[in-house]
Structures are given as C-alpha cells and as structure tokens.
Amino acid sequence: MTDVTQPTAAAAPASKINLRAIALFVIVALLIAWTGFTQSWNVALAIVNMGLVSAIMALGVNMQWGFAGLFNVGIMGFVALGGLAVVLVTEAPVPEAWAAGGPRMILALAFGLALLVVAALVYQRMAKGRLRALAMTVLLVGGYFAYREIFVPAADAIEAVNPAGTGFLGGAGFKGGLALLAWPIGGLFAATAAWAIGKTALGLRSDYLAIATLGISEIIIAVLKNEDWLARGVKNVNGLERPWPVPYEVDLQASADFAARAASWGMDPVVASAVVVKLIYAALFTVVLLILLWMSQAALKSPWGRMMRAIRD
C-alpha cells in the first residue's frame, strides 16, 4: 500500500517582503533628507510631522476602505472633532462667558438630548402608522422650537462676551501631561460620531454610503464653523497649550545652556529651538502611530477583524 502525503492548506507560503514599499519609503526618506540639507531642516521636519499625522489618518481609512470595503469619505468630520477635543481639553475656561450663558447652554443641550431620547422611545414603542408619524412630527417640530427658545439666547449671550478675543465658553484648561488627554478624547469624539453614522448609514453601499458620509462630515464641519460659542468657529483659538514634553521655542532660546548647545551644533538658537520642538513632536507622533498600528493589527486578527473582512467579501 502506497502512502502519498498531500500538502495541506495550512502550510501557507511564507509572507514575502514588499520590496516595492521599502523602496518607496527609502526614496521618500532621501527626498526629506535632501530637503533638509538643501533648504531647511524646519521644512523637512514639518513634512515628516505632516506625514506621521497623515499616516495615523490613513490607518483609519484603510480599516474602512481596505479591510471592510466601506466607501466612507467623511474622514474630515472626524478630524474636525479631534481639533474640537484639543480646544475643549486644553483651553482655559472663560468665566465671563460661563456667567453670561453657561448654565442656560447646559440646560439647552440637556433638553436637546432628552428630546432625542424621547423621540427614539416613541418611534420604537408605537406601532407603525399615522398615529406614530403624527406623534413624531409634533414631538420633533415642537421640541425644536422649544429648544431654540433656550439655546439661541444662551449662544448670543456667550458670543457677546469679548467677541474679538473670546466669545466662547473655553475648555477644561488642562496643562502639561494632562493636555495629552486631548488625543484620546478626540478619538472618543470621533468614535461616538462614527457610531451615530453607522446606525444611520451603514445600510447603504457604494456611492450611496459615500454621499451619506460626505454629507454628515460636512454637517459636522458646518456646525463647528458656525457655533462660535463652542470653539470660536472660523475665528480660531490661538495659543493652545502644548502637550508634555513639548517646550516653547522662546523658553529654549532664553536658556543659556541651550544657546551654548546650539552654538556647538553650528546652529542659530532660534532655528535650533524650532528644530528641537519639531523633533519632539515627531517622537510623540511616532509613538502614537506605532501604538495604533499594533492595535489595528491585533484587531484585524481578532474575531472582529474577520467580521470586517467578511463584510468586504
């Protein structure tokens, strides 16, 4: 009797090194180094930091487009929520604005949230028909006008407080290491928005999902641009607190020890301070990127990751 051993499917071929990707990374690294030597290391490091931030964003896009096959083009809405988190965590509160309309604004937001919860309960518990449609219409339309009666005066009062300098409520005022909390909180904001989008739009596919997510993203951006009481809208919030351990350039330039070190490097203290700050930011971004890369790989090997690939297939 002859025993013929057949190769099993479990003996998968070893993964090959992607030489093309490595070559592209090397070319980009050489171009950045060339920029530093021929133009300015400030410019080169600014490109590096932008690339690291873009890589973090690309991880999220790849999870949706690449692994799940979901054509989501609403990424910038999530980015805007991340920026909002930085303002709400690091910016100091504005006592005058809180005194003018803070409690009423909290009441308005609580009323709006309660209105949505009640509307969801009515929709779930009432039988489908004209009565439910009438109840939902009365509840939402009436609730909207009641909400505006609370919200609009509060927003106007807050925005009237020194509109050139503040005109918003401010944030928690976290400094130093606590300022780093803005990054995970920004992720939590984005995750909450993603959950809401998923509940409403994931029944769609292809171009329809793209249109829906783009529309929701534009709604988020429009709200942040126009609600000055929240984060000054398009007026911008200047002087945001830097996360630990990133120093300020002026503090480095005022240090005699740093000036001596910059001279030993053959650099002007002003240029050297900007380079050091960008290097520290690059180190922070790299740590975050590596953590997220590890987490995404672990997630893709989990049952959830297999489910994501099943959605695509």
Short mmCIF file of C-alpha atoms in Angstrom, two decimals:
data_model
loop_
_atom_site.label_atom_id
_atom_site.label_comp_id
_atom_site.label_asym_id
_atom_site.label_seq_id
_atom_site.Cartn_x
_atom_site.Cartn_y
_atom_site.Cartn_z
CA MET A 1 0.00 0.00 0.00
CA THR A 2 1.45 3.31 -1.03
CA ASP A 3 1.09 6.31 1.29
CA VAL A 4 1.14 9.55 -0.64
CA THR A 5 1.37 12.63 1.59
CA GLN A 6 -0.52 15.59 0.17
CA PRO A 7 0.41 19.18 1.07
CA THR A 8 -2.14 20.70 3.42
CA ALA A 9 -3.81 24.08 3.10
CA ALA A 10 -2.44 25.00 6.49
CA ALA A 11 1.06 25.10 5.07
CA ALA A 12 0.66 28.60 3.73
CA PRO A 13 3.58 30.22 1.89
CA ALA A 14 5.74 32.49 3.95
CA SER A 15 4.90 36.16 3.59
CA LYS A 16 7.22 37.95 1.19
CA ILE A 17 8.92 41.21 1.97
CA ASN A 18 7.35 44.01 -0.04
CA LEU A 19 10.47 45.39 -1.68
CA ARG A 20 8.49 47.97 -3.62
CA ALA A 21 7.07 49.51 -0.43
CA ILE A 22 10.52 49.54 1.19
CA ALA A 23 11.99 51.21 -1.89
CA LEU A 24 9.30 53.89 -1.85
CA PHE A 25 9.93 54.61 1.84
CA VAL A 26 13.67 54.90 1.18
CA ILE A 27 13.06 57.30 -1.72
CA VAL A 28 10.79 59.50 0.41
CA ALA A 29 13.34 59.47 3.27
CA LEU A 30 16.09 60.53 0.87
CA LEU A 31 13.92 63.34 -0.52
CA ILE A 32 13.19 64.61 3.00
CA ALA A 33 16.90 64.47 3.87
CA TRP A 34 17.71 66.32 0.63
CA THR A 35 15.17 68.99 1.63
CA GLY A 36 16.89 69.36 4.99
CA PHE A 37 20.37 69.69 3.51
CA THR A 38 19.45 72.00 0.63
CA GLN A 39 16.62 74.09 2.10
CA SER A 40 15.85 73.90 5.82
CA TRP A 41 15.56 71.23 8.49
CA ASN A 42 12.50 73.08 9.76
CA VAL A 43 10.80 72.45 6.43
CA ALA A 44 11.97 68.83 6.33
CA LEU A 45 10.70 68.08 9.84
CA ALA A 46 7.40 69.83 9.11
CA ILE A 47 6.97 67.40 6.19
CA VAL A 48 7.85 64.47 8.48
CA ASN A 49 5.29 65.52 11.09
CA MET A 50 2.60 66.02 8.48
CA GLY A 51 3.42 62.60 7.08
CA LEU A 52 3.11 60.98 10.51
CA VAL A 53 -0.27 62.63 11.13
CA SER A 54 -1.42 61.58 7.66
CA ALA A 55 -0.25 58.01 8.37
CA ILE A 56 -2.40 57.91 11.50
CA MET A 57 -5.39 59.10 9.46
CA ALA A 58 -4.58 56.57 6.73
CA LEU A 59 -4.81 53.72 9.26
CA GLY A 60 -8.44 54.60 9.89
CA VAL A 61 -9.17 54.93 6.19
CA ASN A 62 -7.52 51.57 5.48
CA MET A 63 -9.61 49.86 8.16
CA GLN A 64 -12.77 51.07 6.44
CA TRP A 65 -11.87 51.08 2.75
CA GLY A 66 -9.30 48.31 2.62
CA PHE A 67 -10.44 45.73 5.15
CA ALA A 68 -14.19 46.38 5.39
CA GLY A 69 -14.75 47.66 1.86
CA LEU A 70 -16.85 50.57 3.16
CA PHE A 71 -16.55 53.65 0.94
CA ASN A 72 -16.53 56.30 3.67
CA VAL A 73 -15.46 59.77 2.51
CA GLY A 74 -16.44 61.58 5.71
CA ILE A 75 -12.98 61.41 7.28
CA MET A 76 -12.58 65.18 7.68
CA GLY A 77 -15.57 65.32 10.00
CA PHE A 78 -13.67 63.06 12.41
CA VAL A 79 -10.56 65.24 12.05
CA ALA A 80 -12.63 68.32 12.95
CA LEU A 81 -13.91 66.59 16.09
CA GLY A 82 -10.31 65.83 17.06
CA GLY A 83 -9.48 69.52 16.77
CA LEU A 84 -12.52 70.38 18.89
CA ALA A 85 -11.29 67.99 21.59
CA VAL A 86 -7.96 69.83 21.80
CA VAL A 87 -9.77 73.14 22.38
CA LEU A 88 -12.17 71.72 24.97
CA VAL A 89 -9.39 69.99 26.91
CA THR A 90 -6.52 72.50 26.86
CA GLU A 91 -8.10 75.95 26.54
CA ALA A 92 -8.78 77.77 29.80
CA PRO A 93 -12.45 78.39 30.70
CA VAL A 94 -13.85 81.88 30.18
CA PRO A 95 -15.59 82.85 33.47
CA GLU A 96 -17.44 85.81 31.95
CA ALA A 97 -18.92 83.64 29.19
CA TRP A 98 -19.96 80.96 31.69
CA ALA A 99 -21.64 83.61 33.83
CA ALA A 100 -23.42 85.10 30.81
CA GLY A 101 -24.91 81.93 29.34
CA GLY A 102 -23.17 78.79 30.55
CA PRO A 103 -25.94 77.31 32.74
CA ARG A 104 -28.60 78.05 30.13
CA MET A 105 -26.46 76.43 27.42
CA ILE A 106 -26.08 73.29 29.53
CA LEU A 107 -29.86 73.27 30.02
CA ALA A 108 -30.38 73.63 26.26
CA LEU A 109 -28.03 70.76 25.44
CA ALA A 110 -29.62 68.54 28.10
CA PHE A 111 -33.07 69.37 26.73
CA GLY A 112 -31.97 68.54 23.18
CA LEU A 113 -30.51 65.20 24.27
CA ALA A 114 -33.65 64.35 26.24
CA LEU A 115 -35.76 65.25 23.21
CA LEU A 116 -33.82 62.82 21.01
CA VAL A 117 -34.11 60.04 23.60
CA VAL A 118 -37.87 60.55 23.93
CA ALA A 119 -38.26 60.62 20.14
CA ALA A 120 -36.33 57.34 19.85
CA LEU A 121 -38.52 55.70 22.51
CA VAL A 122 -41.71 56.89 20.85
CA TYR A 123 -40.53 55.58 17.49
CA GLN A 124 -39.65 52.17 18.93
CA ARG A 125 -42.69 51.61 21.13
CA MET A 126 -45.51 52.94 18.98
CA ALA A 127 -46.89 50.81 16.18
CA LYS A 128 -46.13 51.90 12.64
CA GLY A 129 -48.86 54.07 11.22
CA ARG A 130 -50.30 57.55 11.02
CA LEU A 131 -50.52 57.96 14.77
CA ARG A 132 -46.79 57.36 15.20
CA ALA A 133 -45.97 59.70 12.33
CA LEU A 134 -48.17 62.41 13.85
CA ALA A 135 -46.65 61.92 17.31
CA MET A 136 -43.11 62.10 15.93
CA THR A 137 -43.90 65.23 13.91
CA VAL A 138 -45.46 67.05 16.85
CA LEU A 139 -42.66 65.97 19.19
CA LEU A 140 -39.77 66.91 16.92
CA VAL A 141 -41.19 70.13 15.48
CA GLY A 142 -42.50 71.37 18.82
CA GLY A 143 -39.34 70.27 20.59
CA TYR A 144 -37.18 72.06 18.04
CA PHE A 145 -38.85 75.41 18.64
CA ALA A 146 -38.75 74.89 22.42
CA TYR A 147 -35.06 74.02 22.15
CA ARG A 148 -34.33 77.20 20.20
CA GLU A 149 -36.03 79.29 22.89
CA ILE A 150 -33.43 78.02 25.35
CA PHE A 151 -30.42 77.67 23.07
CA VAL A 152 -30.38 80.88 21.00
CA PRO A 153 -30.37 83.39 23.91
CA ALA A 154 -27.62 81.40 25.63
CA ALA A 155 -25.46 81.31 22.49
CA ASP A 156 -25.97 85.03 21.84
CA ALA A 157 -25.02 85.91 25.42
CA ILE A 158 -21.85 83.81 25.28
CA GLU A 159 -20.74 85.11 21.89
CA ALA A 160 -21.27 88.72 23.02
CA VAL A 161 -18.52 88.40 25.66
CA ASN A 162 -15.40 89.96 24.09
CA PRO A 163 -16.07 88.50 20.63
CA ALA A 164 -12.68 89.67 19.32
CA GLY A 165 -10.76 87.73 21.97
CA THR A 166 -13.01 85.01 23.36
CA GLY A 167 -16.76 84.82 22.69
CA PHE A 168 -16.87 81.15 23.70
CA LEU A 169 -17.03 79.04 26.86
CA GLY A 170 -13.45 77.80 26.75
CA GLY A 171 -12.39 74.37 27.94
CA ALA A 172 -11.05 72.42 30.88
CA GLY A 173 -7.70 74.24 30.94
CA PHE A 174 -5.53 71.12 31.28
CA LYS A 175 -1.79 71.79 31.15
CA GLY A 176 1.38 69.75 30.67
CA GLY A 177 0.91 66.00 30.68
CA LEU A 178 -2.85 66.31 31.14
CA ALA A 179 -3.00 68.10 27.78
CA LEU A 180 -2.21 64.74 26.16
CA LEU A 181 -5.71 63.63 27.22
CA ALA A 182 -6.99 65.69 24.29
CA TRP A 183 -5.77 62.99 21.89
CA PRO A 184 -7.73 60.00 23.30
CA ILE A 185 -10.72 62.26 23.97
CA GLY A 186 -10.60 63.33 20.31
CA GLY A 187 -10.65 59.65 19.39
CA LEU A 188 -13.66 59.16 21.67
CA PHE A 189 -15.48 62.06 19.96
CA ALA A 190 -14.74 60.54 16.55
CA ALA A 191 -15.83 57.08 17.73
CA THR A 192 -19.13 58.49 19.00
CA ALA A 193 -19.75 60.21 15.67
CA ALA A 194 -18.79 57.00 13.84
CA TRP A 195 -21.30 55.03 15.93
CA ALA A 196 -24.05 57.53 15.07
CA ILE A 197 -23.12 57.40 11.38
CA GLY A 198 -23.06 53.61 11.47
CA LYS A 199 -26.54 53.45 12.99
CA THR A 200 -27.94 55.61 10.21
CA ALA A 201 -25.85 54.99 7.09
CA LEU A 202 -24.28 51.53 7.13
CA GLY A 203 -27.32 50.04 5.47
CA LEU A 204 -26.14 51.85 2.34
CA ARG A 205 -23.49 50.63 -0.05
CA SER A 206 -21.04 52.02 -2.60
CA ASP A 207 -21.81 55.53 -3.88
CA TYR A 208 -24.82 55.93 -1.59
CA LEU A 209 -22.66 55.36 1.50
CA ALA A 210 -20.07 57.81 0.14
CA ILE A 211 -22.70 60.51 -0.37
CA ALA A 212 -24.21 59.95 3.08
CA THR A 213 -20.87 60.03 4.91
CA LEU A 214 -19.72 63.07 2.96
CA GLY A 215 -22.94 64.87 3.87
CA ILE A 216 -22.63 64.01 7.56
CA SER A 217 -19.00 65.15 7.54
CA GLU A 218 -19.97 68.48 6.00
CA ILE A 219 -22.70 68.89 8.63
CA ILE A 220 -20.15 68.39 11.43
CA ILE A 221 -17.74 70.89 9.86
CA ALA A 222 -20.53 73.42 9.26
CA VAL A 223 -21.65 73.18 12.90
CA LEU A 224 -18.11 73.74 14.18
CA LYS A 225 -17.64 76.69 11.81
CA ASN A 226 -20.85 78.45 12.81
CA GLU A 227 -21.25 77.71 16.54
CA ASP A 228 -18.88 80.37 17.87
CA TRP A 229 -19.90 79.71 21.49
CA LEU A 230 -18.33 76.24 21.27
CA ALA A 231 -14.85 76.84 19.78
CA ARG A 232 -14.97 80.34 18.19
CA GLY A 233 -15.99 78.94 14.80
CA VAL A 234 -13.82 80.29 11.99
CA LYS A 235 -12.20 82.90 14.26
CA ASN A 236 -9.74 80.27 15.53
CA VAL A 237 -8.44 79.72 19.06
CA ASN A 238 -4.85 80.91 19.40
CA GLY A 239 -2.19 79.93 21.92
CA LEU A 240 -3.34 76.38 22.65
CA GLU A 241 -1.44 74.56 25.38
CA ARG A 242 1.26 72.23 24.11
CA PRO A 243 1.33 68.66 25.40
CA TRP A 244 4.11 67.42 27.63
CA PRO A 245 7.06 67.25 26.96
CA VAL A 246 6.98 69.78 24.09
CA PRO A 247 8.63 73.08 25.16
CA TYR A 248 8.07 76.54 23.72
CA GLU A 249 10.71 77.96 21.40
CA VAL A 250 11.03 81.20 23.39
CA ASP A 251 11.80 79.23 26.57
CA LEU A 252 14.56 77.32 24.81
CA GLN A 253 16.01 80.49 23.32
CA ALA A 254 16.10 82.12 26.77
CA SER A 255 18.19 79.24 28.16
CA ALA A 256 21.94 79.93 28.18
CA ASP A 257 22.66 76.20 28.21
CA PHE A 258 20.54 75.65 25.10
CA ALA A 259 22.18 78.60 23.34
CA ALA A 260 25.60 77.07 24.07
CA ARG A 261 24.48 73.69 22.73
CA ALA A 262 23.04 75.29 19.60
CA ALA A 263 26.37 77.06 19.03
CA SER A 264 28.19 73.73 19.40
CA TRP A 265 25.88 72.30 16.73
CA GLY A 266 26.70 75.24 14.48
CA MET A 267 23.08 76.46 14.54
CA ASP A 268 21.37 79.70 15.45
CA PRO A 269 19.39 79.31 18.73
CA VAL A 270 16.17 80.42 17.01
CA VAL A 271 16.50 77.78 14.28
CA ALA A 272 17.71 75.14 16.73
CA SER A 273 14.74 75.70 19.06
CA ALA A 274 12.27 75.19 16.20
CA VAL A 275 14.08 72.02 15.12
CA VAL A 276 14.06 70.58 18.66
CA VAL A 277 10.33 71.27 19.07
CA LYS A 278 9.54 69.57 15.76
CA LEU A 279 11.73 66.58 16.70
CA ILE A 280 9.83 66.13 19.98
CA TYR A 281 6.51 66.34 18.13
CA ALA A 282 7.81 63.76 15.65
CA ALA A 283 8.72 61.42 18.52
CA LEU A 284 5.23 61.79 20.04
CA PHE A 285 3.52 61.19 16.70
CA THR A 286 5.73 58.14 16.06
CA VAL A 287 4.81 56.60 19.42
CA VAL A 288 1.10 57.15 18.75
CA LEU A 289 1.44 55.73 15.22
CA LEU A 290 3.22 52.59 16.45
CA ILE A 291 0.62 52.03 19.19
CA LEU A 292 -2.26 52.43 16.74
CA LEU A 293 -0.53 50.21 14.19
CA TRP A 294 -0.11 47.46 16.79
CA MET A 295 -3.73 47.86 17.94
CA SER A 296 -5.06 47.74 14.37
CA GLN A 297 -3.08 44.60 13.58
CA ALA A 298 -4.28 42.93 16.78
CA ALA A 299 -7.86 43.94 15.98
CA LEU A 300 -7.67 42.58 12.43
CA LYS A 301 -6.52 39.19 13.74
CA SER A 302 -9.42 39.07 16.21
CA PRO A 303 -12.98 37.83 15.51
CA TRP A 304 -13.95 41.46 14.89
CA GLY A 305 -11.29 41.71 12.18
CA ARG A 306 -12.51 38.54 10.50
CA MET A 307 -16.01 40.01 10.57
CA MET A 308 -14.71 43.18 8.88
CA ARG A 309 -13.14 41.15 6.09
CA ALA A 310 -16.34 39.13 5.77
CA ILE A 311 -18.28 42.38 5.23
CA ARG A 312 -15.93 43.24 2.38
CA ASP A 313 -16.10 39.79 0.78
#
